Short mmCIF file of C-alpha atoms in Angstrom, two decimals:
data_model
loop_
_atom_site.label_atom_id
_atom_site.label_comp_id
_atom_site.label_asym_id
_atom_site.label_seq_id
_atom_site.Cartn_x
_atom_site.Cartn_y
_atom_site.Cartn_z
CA UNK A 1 -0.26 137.15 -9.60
CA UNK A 2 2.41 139.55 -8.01
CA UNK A 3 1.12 141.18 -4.73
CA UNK A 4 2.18 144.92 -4.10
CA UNK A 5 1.89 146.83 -1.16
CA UNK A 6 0.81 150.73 -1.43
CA UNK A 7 1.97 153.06 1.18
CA UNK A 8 1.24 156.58 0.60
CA UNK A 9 -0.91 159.23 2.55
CA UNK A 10 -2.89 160.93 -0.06
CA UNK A 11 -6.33 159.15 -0.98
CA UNK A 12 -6.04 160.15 -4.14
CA UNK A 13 -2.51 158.89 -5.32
CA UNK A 14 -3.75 155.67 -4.02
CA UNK A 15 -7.16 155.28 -6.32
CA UNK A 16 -4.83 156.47 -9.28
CA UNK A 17 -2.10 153.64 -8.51
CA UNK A 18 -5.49 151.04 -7.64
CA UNK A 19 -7.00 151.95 -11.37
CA UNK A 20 -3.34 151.52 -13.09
CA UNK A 21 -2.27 148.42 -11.47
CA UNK A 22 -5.43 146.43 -10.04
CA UNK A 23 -5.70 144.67 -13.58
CA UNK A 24 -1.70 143.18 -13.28
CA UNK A 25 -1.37 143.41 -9.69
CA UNK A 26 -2.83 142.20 -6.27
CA UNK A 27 -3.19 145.10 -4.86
CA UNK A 28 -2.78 146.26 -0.91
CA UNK A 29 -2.98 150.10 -0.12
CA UNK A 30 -2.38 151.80 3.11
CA UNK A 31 -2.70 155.47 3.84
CA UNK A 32 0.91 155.54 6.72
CA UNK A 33 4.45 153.68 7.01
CA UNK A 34 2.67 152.36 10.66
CA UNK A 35 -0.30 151.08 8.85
CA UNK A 36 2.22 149.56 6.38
CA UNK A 37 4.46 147.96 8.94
CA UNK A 38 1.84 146.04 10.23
CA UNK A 39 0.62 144.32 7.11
CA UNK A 40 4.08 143.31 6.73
CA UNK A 41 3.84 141.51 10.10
CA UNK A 42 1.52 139.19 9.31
CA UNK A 43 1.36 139.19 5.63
CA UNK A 44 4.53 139.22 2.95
CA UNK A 45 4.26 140.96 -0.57
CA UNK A 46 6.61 141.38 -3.84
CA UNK A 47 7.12 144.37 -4.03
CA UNK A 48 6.25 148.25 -2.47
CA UNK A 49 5.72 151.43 -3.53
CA UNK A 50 6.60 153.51 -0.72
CA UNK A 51 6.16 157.50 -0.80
CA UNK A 52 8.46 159.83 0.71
CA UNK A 53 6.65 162.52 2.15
CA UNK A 54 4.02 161.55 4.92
CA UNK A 55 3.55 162.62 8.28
CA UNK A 56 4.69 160.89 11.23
CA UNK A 57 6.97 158.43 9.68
CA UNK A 58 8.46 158.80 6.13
CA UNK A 59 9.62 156.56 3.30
CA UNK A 60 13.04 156.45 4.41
CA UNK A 61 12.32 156.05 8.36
CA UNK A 62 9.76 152.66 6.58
CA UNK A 63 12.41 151.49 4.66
CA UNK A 64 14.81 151.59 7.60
CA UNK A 65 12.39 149.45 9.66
CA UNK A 66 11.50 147.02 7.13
CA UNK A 67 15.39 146.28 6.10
CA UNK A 68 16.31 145.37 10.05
CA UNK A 69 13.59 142.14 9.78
CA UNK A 70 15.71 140.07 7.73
CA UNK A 71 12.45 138.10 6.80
CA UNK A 72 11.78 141.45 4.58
CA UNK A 73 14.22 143.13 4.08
CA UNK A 74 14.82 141.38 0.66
CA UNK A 75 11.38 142.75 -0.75
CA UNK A 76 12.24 145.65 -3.52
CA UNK A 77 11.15 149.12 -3.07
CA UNK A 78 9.80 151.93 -5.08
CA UNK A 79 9.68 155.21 -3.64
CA UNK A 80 6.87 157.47 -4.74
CA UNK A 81 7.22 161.12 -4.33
CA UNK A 82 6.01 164.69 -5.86
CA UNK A 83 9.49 165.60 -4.77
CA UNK A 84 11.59 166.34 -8.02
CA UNK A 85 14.68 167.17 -5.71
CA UNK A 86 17.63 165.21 -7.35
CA UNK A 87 19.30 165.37 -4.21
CA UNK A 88 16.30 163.07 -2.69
CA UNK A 89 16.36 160.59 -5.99
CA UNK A 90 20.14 160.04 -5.09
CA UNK A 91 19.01 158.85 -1.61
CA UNK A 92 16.80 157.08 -2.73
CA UNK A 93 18.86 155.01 -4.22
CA UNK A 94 21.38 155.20 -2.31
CA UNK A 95 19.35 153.40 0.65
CA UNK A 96 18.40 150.67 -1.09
CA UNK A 97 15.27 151.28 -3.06
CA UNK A 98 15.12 149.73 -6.32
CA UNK A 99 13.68 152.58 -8.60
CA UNK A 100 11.95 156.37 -8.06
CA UNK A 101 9.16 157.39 -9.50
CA UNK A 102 7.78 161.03 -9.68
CA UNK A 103 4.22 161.70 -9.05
CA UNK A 104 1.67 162.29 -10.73
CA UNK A 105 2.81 159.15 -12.40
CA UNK A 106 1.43 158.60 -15.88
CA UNK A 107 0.07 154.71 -15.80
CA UNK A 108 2.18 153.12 -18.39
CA UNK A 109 5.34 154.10 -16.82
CA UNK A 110 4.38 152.82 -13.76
CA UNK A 111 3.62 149.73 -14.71
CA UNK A 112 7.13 149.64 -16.69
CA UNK A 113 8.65 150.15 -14.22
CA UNK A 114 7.63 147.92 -11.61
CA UNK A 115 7.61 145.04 -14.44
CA UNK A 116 11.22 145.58 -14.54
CA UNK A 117 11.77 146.06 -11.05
CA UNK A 118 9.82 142.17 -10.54
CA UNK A 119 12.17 140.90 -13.53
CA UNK A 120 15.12 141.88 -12.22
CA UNK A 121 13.92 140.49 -8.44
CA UNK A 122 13.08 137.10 -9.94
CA UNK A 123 16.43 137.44 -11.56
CA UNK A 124 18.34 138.07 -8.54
CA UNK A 125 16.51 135.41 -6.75
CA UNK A 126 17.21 132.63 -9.55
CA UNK A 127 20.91 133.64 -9.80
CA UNK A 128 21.25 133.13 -5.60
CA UNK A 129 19.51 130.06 -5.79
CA UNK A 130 21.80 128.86 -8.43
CA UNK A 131 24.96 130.25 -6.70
CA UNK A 132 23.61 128.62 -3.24
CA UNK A 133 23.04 124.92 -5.69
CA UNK A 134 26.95 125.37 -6.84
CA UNK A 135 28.33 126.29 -3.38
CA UNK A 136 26.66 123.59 -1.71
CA UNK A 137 27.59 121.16 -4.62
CA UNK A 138 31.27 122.21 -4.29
CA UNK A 139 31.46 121.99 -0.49
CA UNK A 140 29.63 118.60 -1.14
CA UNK A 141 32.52 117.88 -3.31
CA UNK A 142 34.97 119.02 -0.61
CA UNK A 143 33.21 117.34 2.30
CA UNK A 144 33.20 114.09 0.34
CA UNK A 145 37.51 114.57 -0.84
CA UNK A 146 38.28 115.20 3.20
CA UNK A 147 36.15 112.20 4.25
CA UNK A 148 38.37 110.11 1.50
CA UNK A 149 41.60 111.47 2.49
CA UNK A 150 40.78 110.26 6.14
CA UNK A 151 39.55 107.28 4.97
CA UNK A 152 42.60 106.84 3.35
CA UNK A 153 44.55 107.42 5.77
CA UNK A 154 42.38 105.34 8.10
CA UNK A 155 43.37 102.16 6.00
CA UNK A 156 46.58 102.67 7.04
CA UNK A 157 45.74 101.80 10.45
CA UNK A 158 45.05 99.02 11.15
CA UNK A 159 43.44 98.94 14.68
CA UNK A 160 40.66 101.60 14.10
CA UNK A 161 38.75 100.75 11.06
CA UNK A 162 35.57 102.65 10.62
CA UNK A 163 36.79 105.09 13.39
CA UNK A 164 35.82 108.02 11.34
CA UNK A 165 32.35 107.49 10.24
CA UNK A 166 31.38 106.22 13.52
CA UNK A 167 33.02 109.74 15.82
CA UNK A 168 31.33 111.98 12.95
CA UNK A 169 28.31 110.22 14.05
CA UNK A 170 28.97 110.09 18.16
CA UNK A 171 29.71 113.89 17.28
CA UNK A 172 26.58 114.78 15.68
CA UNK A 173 24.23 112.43 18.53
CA UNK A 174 26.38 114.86 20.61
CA UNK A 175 25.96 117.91 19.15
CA UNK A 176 21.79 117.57 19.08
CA UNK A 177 22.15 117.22 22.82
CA UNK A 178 24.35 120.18 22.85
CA UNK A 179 22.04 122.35 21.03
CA UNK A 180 19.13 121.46 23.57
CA UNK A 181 20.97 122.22 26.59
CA UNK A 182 23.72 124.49 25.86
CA UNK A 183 22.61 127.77 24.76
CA UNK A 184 26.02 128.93 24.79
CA UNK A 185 27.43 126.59 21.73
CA UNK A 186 25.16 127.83 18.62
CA UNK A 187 23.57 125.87 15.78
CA UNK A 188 25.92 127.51 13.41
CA UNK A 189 28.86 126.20 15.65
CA UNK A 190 27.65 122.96 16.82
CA UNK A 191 26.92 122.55 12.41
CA UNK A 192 30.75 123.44 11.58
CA UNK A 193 31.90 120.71 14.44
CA UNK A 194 30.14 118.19 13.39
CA UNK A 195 31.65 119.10 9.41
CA UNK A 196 35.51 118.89 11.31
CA UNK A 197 34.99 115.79 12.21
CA UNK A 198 35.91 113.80 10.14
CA UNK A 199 39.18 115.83 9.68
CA UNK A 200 40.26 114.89 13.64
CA UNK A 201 42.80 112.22 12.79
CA UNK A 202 44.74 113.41 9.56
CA UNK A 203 48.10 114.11 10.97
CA UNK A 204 47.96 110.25 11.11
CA UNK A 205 48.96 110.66 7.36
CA UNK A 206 52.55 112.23 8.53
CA UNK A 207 53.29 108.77 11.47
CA UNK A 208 55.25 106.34 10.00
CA UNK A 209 53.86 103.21 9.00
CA UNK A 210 55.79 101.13 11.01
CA UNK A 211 53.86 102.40 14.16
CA UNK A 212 50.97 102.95 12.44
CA UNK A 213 50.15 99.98 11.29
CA UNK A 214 51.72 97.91 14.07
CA UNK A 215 49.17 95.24 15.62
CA UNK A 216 50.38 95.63 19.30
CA UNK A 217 50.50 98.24 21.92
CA UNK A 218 53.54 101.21 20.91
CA UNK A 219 56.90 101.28 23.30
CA UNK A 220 57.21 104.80 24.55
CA UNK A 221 59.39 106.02 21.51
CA UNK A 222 56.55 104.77 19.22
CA UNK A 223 54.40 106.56 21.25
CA UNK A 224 56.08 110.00 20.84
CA UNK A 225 56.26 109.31 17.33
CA UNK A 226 52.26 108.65 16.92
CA UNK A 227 51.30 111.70 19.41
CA UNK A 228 53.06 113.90 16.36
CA UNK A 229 49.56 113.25 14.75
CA UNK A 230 48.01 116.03 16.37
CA UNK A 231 49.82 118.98 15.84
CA UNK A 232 50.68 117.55 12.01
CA UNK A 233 46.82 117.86 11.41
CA UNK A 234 46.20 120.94 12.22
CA UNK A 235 48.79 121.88 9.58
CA UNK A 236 47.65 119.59 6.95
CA UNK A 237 43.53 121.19 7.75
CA UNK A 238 44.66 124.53 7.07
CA UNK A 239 46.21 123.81 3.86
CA UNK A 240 43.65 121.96 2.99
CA UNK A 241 41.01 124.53 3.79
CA UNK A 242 42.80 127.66 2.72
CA UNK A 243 41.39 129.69 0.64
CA UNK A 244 38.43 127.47 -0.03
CA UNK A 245 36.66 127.91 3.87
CA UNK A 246 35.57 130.53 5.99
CA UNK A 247 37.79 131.55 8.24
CA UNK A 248 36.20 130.05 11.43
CA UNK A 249 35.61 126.76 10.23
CA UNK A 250 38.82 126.37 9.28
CA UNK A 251 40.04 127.65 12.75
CA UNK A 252 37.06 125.11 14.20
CA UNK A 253 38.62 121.98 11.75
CA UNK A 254 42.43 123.07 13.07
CA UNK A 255 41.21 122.69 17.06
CA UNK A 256 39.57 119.57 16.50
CA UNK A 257 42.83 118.31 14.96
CA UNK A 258 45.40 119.85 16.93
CA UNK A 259 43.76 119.69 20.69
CA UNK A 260 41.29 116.41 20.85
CA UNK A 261 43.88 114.72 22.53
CA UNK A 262 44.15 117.06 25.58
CA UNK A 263 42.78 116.82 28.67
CA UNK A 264 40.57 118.81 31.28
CA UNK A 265 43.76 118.37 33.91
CA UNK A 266 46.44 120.02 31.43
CA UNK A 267 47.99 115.53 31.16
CA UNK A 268 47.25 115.29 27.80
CA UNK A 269 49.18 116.35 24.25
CA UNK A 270 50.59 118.46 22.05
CA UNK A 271 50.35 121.02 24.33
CA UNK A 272 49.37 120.22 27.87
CA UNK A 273 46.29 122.57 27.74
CA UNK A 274 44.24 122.76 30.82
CA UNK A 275 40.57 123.14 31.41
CA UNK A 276 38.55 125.99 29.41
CA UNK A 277 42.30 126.72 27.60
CA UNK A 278 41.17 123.73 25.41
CA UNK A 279 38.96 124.68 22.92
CA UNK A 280 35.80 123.50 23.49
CA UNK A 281 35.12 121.89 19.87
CA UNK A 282 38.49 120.14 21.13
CA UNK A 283 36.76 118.92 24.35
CA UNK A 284 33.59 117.76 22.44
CA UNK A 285 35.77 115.76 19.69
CA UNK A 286 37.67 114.16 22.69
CA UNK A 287 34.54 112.27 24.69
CA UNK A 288 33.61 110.83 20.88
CA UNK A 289 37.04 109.87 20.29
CA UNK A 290 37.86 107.92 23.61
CA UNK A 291 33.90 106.64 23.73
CA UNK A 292 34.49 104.89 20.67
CA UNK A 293 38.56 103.61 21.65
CA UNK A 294 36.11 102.36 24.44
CA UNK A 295 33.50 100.50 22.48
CA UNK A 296 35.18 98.98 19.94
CA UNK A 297 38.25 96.01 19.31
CA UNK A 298 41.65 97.39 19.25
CA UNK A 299 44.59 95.37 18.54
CA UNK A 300 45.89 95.36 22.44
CA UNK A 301 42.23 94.86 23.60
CA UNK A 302 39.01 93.65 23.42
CA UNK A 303 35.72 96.26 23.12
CA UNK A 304 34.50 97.40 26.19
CA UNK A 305 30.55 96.87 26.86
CA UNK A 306 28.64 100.17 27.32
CA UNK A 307 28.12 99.61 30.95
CA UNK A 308 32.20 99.62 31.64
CA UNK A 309 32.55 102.24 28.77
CA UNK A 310 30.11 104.53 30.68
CA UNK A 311 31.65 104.12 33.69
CA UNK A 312 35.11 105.03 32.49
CA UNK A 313 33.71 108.69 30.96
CA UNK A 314 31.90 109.12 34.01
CA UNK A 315 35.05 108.61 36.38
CA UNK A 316 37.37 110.67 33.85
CA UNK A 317 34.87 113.45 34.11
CA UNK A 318 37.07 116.41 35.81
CA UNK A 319 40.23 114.51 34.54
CA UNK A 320 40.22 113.71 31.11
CA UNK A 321 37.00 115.72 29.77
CA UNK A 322 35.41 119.01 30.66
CA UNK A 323 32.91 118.44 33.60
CA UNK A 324 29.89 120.10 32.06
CA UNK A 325 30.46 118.47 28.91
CA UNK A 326 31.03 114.94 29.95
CA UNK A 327 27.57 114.67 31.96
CA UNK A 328 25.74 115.79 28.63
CA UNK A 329 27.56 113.68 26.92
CA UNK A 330 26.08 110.77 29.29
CA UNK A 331 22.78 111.59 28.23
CA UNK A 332 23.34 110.38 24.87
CA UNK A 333 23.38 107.03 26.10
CA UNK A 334 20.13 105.35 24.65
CA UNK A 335 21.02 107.13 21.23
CA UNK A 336 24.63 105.76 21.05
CA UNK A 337 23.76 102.40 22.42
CA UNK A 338 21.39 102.25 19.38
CA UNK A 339 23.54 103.65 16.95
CA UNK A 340 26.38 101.18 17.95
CA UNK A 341 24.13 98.06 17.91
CA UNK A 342 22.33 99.24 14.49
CA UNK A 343 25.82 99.38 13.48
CA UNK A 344 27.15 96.30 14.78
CA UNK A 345 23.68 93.99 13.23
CA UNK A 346 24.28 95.92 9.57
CA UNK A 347 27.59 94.63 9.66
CA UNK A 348 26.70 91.27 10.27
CA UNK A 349 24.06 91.51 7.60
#
């Protein structure tokens, strides 16, 4: 059974509206916006039927206060009012409520009305939740065509298999620290860095394969040629991304890309950033990208054990990686450590 809230001042509109509706409706009546407001802090409703004219706080100062909670602000609204001004009907709807209704209200078209008003809510409601399903499906879709394409490109090297799945894991471990400690770097930001993960390495599609895919440590000119990685996939995100992203994760995916290979001292590449210059999703991708160069078997060395791969982000901290940064990024130990050894025994298996 739908449960409306009654707000109006005169005892008598409100036994009218309880005789017409208590039969459909659960009903809740209040005799001021105040009393009103704090039902609605405890207790949630489908719909109200708000009137206009009371004293210390009217309709339109209610409304105004129950559309800043964002937790109610979705609830329809009636406004109630002996008020035939069409002046006042136009604001009415113009503020958001869903329907007027003149008073003395004649029972059947009340309860018209605020059928239709709780049709087209559920309505409105079903379509979101549909258009939520399909955008989440498509940037399923998305997430799962960017993750091939750098697996793809992945398989082209052939020194740093699984790379990608295991840094958009190291990332995420990181970003739950983050989230705990930082409350500068957002859920909604940590979220999109975690999503450009993946993404950090596609300018590798652009090297040639010849350094790519060589099994033995690059001369300087193959060097150059495989630093051209960075500043390639921040071009290749964007086109990716265009049109299809908001503009800030796309912005977030480019960083990632372009700057994870800088460093806290301004020594590293494309660009020889320096310090806070770097853009801190940049700084975060870096410590997951080197920790697992670190930890795992390249083709001009062995893995490193945690121990000595600890020890070498600890020492580069100030250096290579952004001093706040790399100590949080220490306390991830125990949940790395098990990560990398769940992953080492499932590959075995």
């Amino acid at each position: 059974m739908y449960h409306l809230l009654i707000v109006d001042d005169d005892k008598i509109n409100l036994t009218a509206a309880r005789s017409a509706l208590s039969d459909t409706y659960k009903i809740t009546a209040v005799t001021s916006g105040e009393q009103g407001l704090r039902f609605l802090q405890k207790n949630t409703c489908d719909l109200i039927l708000l009137d206009i004219n009371m004293p210390e706080m009217n309709g339109f100062e209610v409304m105004a206060r129950i559309r800043e909670n964002p937790s109610l602000s979705a609830i329809p609204i009636i406004f109630l009012t002996a008020d035939n001004d069409p002046e006042i009907e136009s604001r009415c709807l113009k503020e958001g409520a869903m329907d007027f209704i003149s008073k003395p209200f004649v029972p059947n078209v009340i309860l018209s009305r605020i059928s239709r008003t709780l049709e087209l809510e559920a309505l409105r409601r079903n379509l979101e939740g549909e258009l939520e399903a399909r955008t989440g499906h498509i940037k399923h879709i998305q997430e799962m065509m960017v993750i091939g394409m750098a697996t793809m490109v992945e398989s082209r090297d052939l020194s740093t298999g699984g790379h990608i799945k295991r840094t958009s894991t190291i990332v995420k471990i990181f970003a739950e620290r983050l989230l705990a400690e930082r409350i500068d770097l957002p859920k909604s930001f940590l979220d999109m860095v975690v999503r450009a993960a993946p993404m950090h390495d596609l300018g590798k599609i652009a090297v040639d394969d010849r350094v790519l895919r060589k099994q033995a440590k690059f001369t300087p000119e193959e060097y150059n040629e495989m630093k051209k990685h960075s500043a390639e996939g921040t071009r290749i995100v964007r086109q990716i991304l265009e049109g299809v992203e908001e503009a800030d994760f796309i912005d977030i995916a480019a960083n990632v890309a372009h700057y994870h290979h800088e460093k806290w001292d301004g020594s590293g590449y494309p660009d020889g950033l320096s310090g806070e210059k770097i853009p801190v999703e940049a700084r975060i991708m870096a410590l997951a990208d080197v920790f697992d160069a670190l930890v795992s078997k390249r083709c001009y060395k062995d893995s490193f054990s945690f121990e000595k791969a600890f020890s070498i982000i600890e020492d580069s901290i100030g250096s290579h990686f952004d001093p706040g940064l790399g100590k949080l990024f220490l306390k991830c130990r125990p949940e790395l450590e098990l990560f990398y050894s769940s992953t080492v025994n499932a590959s075995e298996n």
